[in-house]
mmCIF file of C-alpha atoms in Angstrom:
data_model
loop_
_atom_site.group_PDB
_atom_site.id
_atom_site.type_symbol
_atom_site.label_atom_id
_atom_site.label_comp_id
_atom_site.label_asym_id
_atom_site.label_seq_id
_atom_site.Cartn_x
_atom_site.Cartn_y
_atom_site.Cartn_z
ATOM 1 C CA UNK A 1 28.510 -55.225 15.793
ATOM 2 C CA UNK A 2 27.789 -56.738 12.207
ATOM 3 C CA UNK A 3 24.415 -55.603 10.530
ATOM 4 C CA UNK A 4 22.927 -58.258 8.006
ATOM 5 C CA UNK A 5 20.267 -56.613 5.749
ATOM 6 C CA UNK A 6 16.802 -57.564 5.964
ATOM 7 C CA UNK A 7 17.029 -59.217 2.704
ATOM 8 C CA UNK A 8 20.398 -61.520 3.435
ATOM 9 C CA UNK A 9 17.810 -62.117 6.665
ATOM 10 C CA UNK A 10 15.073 -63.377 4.641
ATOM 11 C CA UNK A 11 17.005 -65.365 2.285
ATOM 12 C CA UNK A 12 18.330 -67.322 5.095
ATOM 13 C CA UNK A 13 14.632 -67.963 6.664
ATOM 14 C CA UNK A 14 13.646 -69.401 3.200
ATOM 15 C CA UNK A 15 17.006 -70.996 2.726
ATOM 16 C CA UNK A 16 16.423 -73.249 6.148
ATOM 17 C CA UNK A 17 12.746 -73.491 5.899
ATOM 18 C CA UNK A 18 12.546 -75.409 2.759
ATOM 19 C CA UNK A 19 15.267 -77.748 3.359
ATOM 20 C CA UNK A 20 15.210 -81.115 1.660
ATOM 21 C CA UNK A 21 17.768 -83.764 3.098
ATOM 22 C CA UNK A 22 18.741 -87.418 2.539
ATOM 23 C CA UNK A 23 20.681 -89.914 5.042
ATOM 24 C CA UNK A 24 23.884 -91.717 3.536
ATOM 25 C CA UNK A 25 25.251 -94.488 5.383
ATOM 26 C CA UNK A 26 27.232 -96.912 4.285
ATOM 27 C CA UNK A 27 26.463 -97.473 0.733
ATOM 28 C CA UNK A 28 22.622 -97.070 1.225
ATOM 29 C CA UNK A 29 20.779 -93.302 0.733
ATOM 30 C CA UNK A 30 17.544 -92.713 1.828
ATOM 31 C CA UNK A 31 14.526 -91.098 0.399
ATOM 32 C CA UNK A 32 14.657 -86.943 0.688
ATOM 33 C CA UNK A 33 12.429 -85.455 3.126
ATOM 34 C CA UNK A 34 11.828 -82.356 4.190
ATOM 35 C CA UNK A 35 13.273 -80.676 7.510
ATOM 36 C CA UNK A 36 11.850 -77.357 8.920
ATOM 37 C CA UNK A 37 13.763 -76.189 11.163
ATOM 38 C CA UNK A 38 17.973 -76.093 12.565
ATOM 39 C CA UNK A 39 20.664 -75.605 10.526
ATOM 40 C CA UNK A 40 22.774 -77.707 7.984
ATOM 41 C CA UNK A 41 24.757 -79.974 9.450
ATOM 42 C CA UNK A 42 28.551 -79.575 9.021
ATOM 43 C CA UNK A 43 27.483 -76.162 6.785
ATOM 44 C CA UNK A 44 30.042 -73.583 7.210
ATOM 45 C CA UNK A 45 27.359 -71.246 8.079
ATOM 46 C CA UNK A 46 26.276 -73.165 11.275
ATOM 47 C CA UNK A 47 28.561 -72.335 13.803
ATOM 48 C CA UNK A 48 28.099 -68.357 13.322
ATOM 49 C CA UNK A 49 24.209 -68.657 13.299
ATOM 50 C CA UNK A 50 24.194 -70.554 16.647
ATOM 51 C CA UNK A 51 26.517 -68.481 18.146
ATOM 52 C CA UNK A 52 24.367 -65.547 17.255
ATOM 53 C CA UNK A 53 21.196 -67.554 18.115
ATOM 54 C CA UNK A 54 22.853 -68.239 22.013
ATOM 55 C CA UNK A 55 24.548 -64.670 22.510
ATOM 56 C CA UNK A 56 22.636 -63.832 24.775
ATOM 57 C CA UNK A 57 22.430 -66.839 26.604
ATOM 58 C CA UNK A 58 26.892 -66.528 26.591
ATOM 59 C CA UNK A 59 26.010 -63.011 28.402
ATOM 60 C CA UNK A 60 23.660 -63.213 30.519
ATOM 61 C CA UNK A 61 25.717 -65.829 32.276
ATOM 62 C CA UNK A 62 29.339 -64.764 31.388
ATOM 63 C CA UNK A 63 28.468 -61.353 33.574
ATOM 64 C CA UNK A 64 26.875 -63.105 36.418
ATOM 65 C CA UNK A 65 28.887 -62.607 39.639
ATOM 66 C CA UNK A 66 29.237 -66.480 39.384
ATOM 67 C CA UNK A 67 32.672 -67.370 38.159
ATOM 68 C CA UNK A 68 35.616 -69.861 39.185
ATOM 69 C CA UNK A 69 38.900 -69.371 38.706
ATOM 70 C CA UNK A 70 40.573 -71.910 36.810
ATOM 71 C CA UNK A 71 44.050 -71.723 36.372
ATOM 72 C CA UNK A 72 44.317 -67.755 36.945
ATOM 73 C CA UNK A 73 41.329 -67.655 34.120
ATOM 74 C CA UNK A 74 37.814 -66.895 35.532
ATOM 75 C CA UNK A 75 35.546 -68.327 33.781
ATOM 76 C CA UNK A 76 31.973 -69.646 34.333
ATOM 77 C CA UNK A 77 30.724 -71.351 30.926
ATOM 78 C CA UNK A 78 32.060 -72.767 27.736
ATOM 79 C CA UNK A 79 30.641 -73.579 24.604
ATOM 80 C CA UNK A 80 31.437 -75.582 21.474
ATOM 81 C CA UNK A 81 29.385 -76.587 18.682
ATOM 82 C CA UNK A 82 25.746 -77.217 20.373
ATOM 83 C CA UNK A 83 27.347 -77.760 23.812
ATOM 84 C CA UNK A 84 27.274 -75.632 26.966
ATOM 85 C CA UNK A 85 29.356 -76.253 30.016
ATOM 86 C CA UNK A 86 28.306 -74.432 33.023
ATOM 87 C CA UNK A 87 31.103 -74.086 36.016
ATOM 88 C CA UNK A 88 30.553 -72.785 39.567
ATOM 89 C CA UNK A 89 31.801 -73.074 42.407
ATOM 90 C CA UNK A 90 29.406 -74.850 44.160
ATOM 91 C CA UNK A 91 25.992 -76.477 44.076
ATOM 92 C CA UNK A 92 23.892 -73.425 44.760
ATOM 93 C CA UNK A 93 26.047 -71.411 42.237
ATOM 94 C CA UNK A 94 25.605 -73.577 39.829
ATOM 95 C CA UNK A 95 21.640 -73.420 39.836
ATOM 96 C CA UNK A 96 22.122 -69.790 39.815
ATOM 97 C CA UNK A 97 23.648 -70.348 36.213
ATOM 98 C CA UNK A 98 20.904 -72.925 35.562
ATOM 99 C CA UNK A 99 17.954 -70.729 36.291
ATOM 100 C CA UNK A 100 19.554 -67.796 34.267
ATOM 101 C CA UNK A 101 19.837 -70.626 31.798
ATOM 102 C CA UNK A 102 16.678 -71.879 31.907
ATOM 103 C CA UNK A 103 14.943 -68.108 31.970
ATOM 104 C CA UNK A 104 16.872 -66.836 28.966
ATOM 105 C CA UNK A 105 16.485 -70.027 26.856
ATOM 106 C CA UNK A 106 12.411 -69.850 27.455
ATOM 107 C CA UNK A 107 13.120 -66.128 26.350
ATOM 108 C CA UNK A 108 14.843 -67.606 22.824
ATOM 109 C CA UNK A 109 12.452 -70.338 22.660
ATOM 110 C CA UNK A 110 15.129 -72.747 23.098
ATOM 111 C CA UNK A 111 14.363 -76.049 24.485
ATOM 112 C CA UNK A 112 17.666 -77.569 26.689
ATOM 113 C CA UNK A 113 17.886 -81.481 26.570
ATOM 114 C CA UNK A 114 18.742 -82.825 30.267
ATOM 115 C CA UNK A 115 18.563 -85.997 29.666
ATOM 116 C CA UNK A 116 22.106 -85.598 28.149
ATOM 117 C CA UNK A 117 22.944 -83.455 31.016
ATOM 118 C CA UNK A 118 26.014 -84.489 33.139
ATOM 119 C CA UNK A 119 26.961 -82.647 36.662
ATOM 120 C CA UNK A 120 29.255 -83.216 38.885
ATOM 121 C CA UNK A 121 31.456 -85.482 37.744
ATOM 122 C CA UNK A 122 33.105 -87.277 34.407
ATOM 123 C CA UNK A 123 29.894 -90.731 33.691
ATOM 124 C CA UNK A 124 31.301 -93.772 34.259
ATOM 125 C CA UNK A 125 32.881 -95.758 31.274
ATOM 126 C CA UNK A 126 31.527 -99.440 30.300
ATOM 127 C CA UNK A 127 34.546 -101.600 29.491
#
């Protein structure tokens, strides 16, 4: 277990909370503004604060009894970046894993987006 001191802590909190930001694209930049909340995007920092913010979101449902077995590996979710990928081994399972989900995240304050939720199967492509 890594301990962070309270002040590396509350450097961190004021770091993100006064957060000023611009959008480049193409040649154009737009005004700064200020962002409250998340962290930077593409900051080295990022991916070890979310993984610390979800940890216990990866264990509550890593030691479920719900698992498949995938090539010899059991396994039951993945994650990378801001995505989770919940596997079961059937329907029912899988809202097993969903509810856990869904319990711990209120817990965290974490709000899931399902309207880029896919199940099931790979979405159709548009050609």
């Amino acid at each position: 277990m890594i301990i962070v001191s309270f002040d590396v802590v509350r450097l961190l909190a004021f770091w993100y909370s006064h957060q000023n930001v611009a959008v480049h694209w193409y040649n154009t930049i737009s005004e700064s503004f200020a962002i409250y909340n998340g962290t930077r995007q593409g900051s080295a920092l990022s991916p070890y604060l979310f993984s610390r913010y979800i940890r216990d979101i990866l264990l509550c449902i890593t030691n479920s009894n719900i698992k498949c077995n995938i090539g010899g590996c059991v396994v039951n979710i993945l994650a990378y970046a801001d995505d989770l990928v919940l596997l079961a081994p059937s329907w029912r399972a899988l809202q097993m894993l969903l509810d856990k989900l869904h319990s711990i995240a209120n817990h965290l304050d974490m709000i899931c987006n399902s309207s880029k939720t896919m199940y099931g199967r790979q979405p159709k492509t548009e050609l």
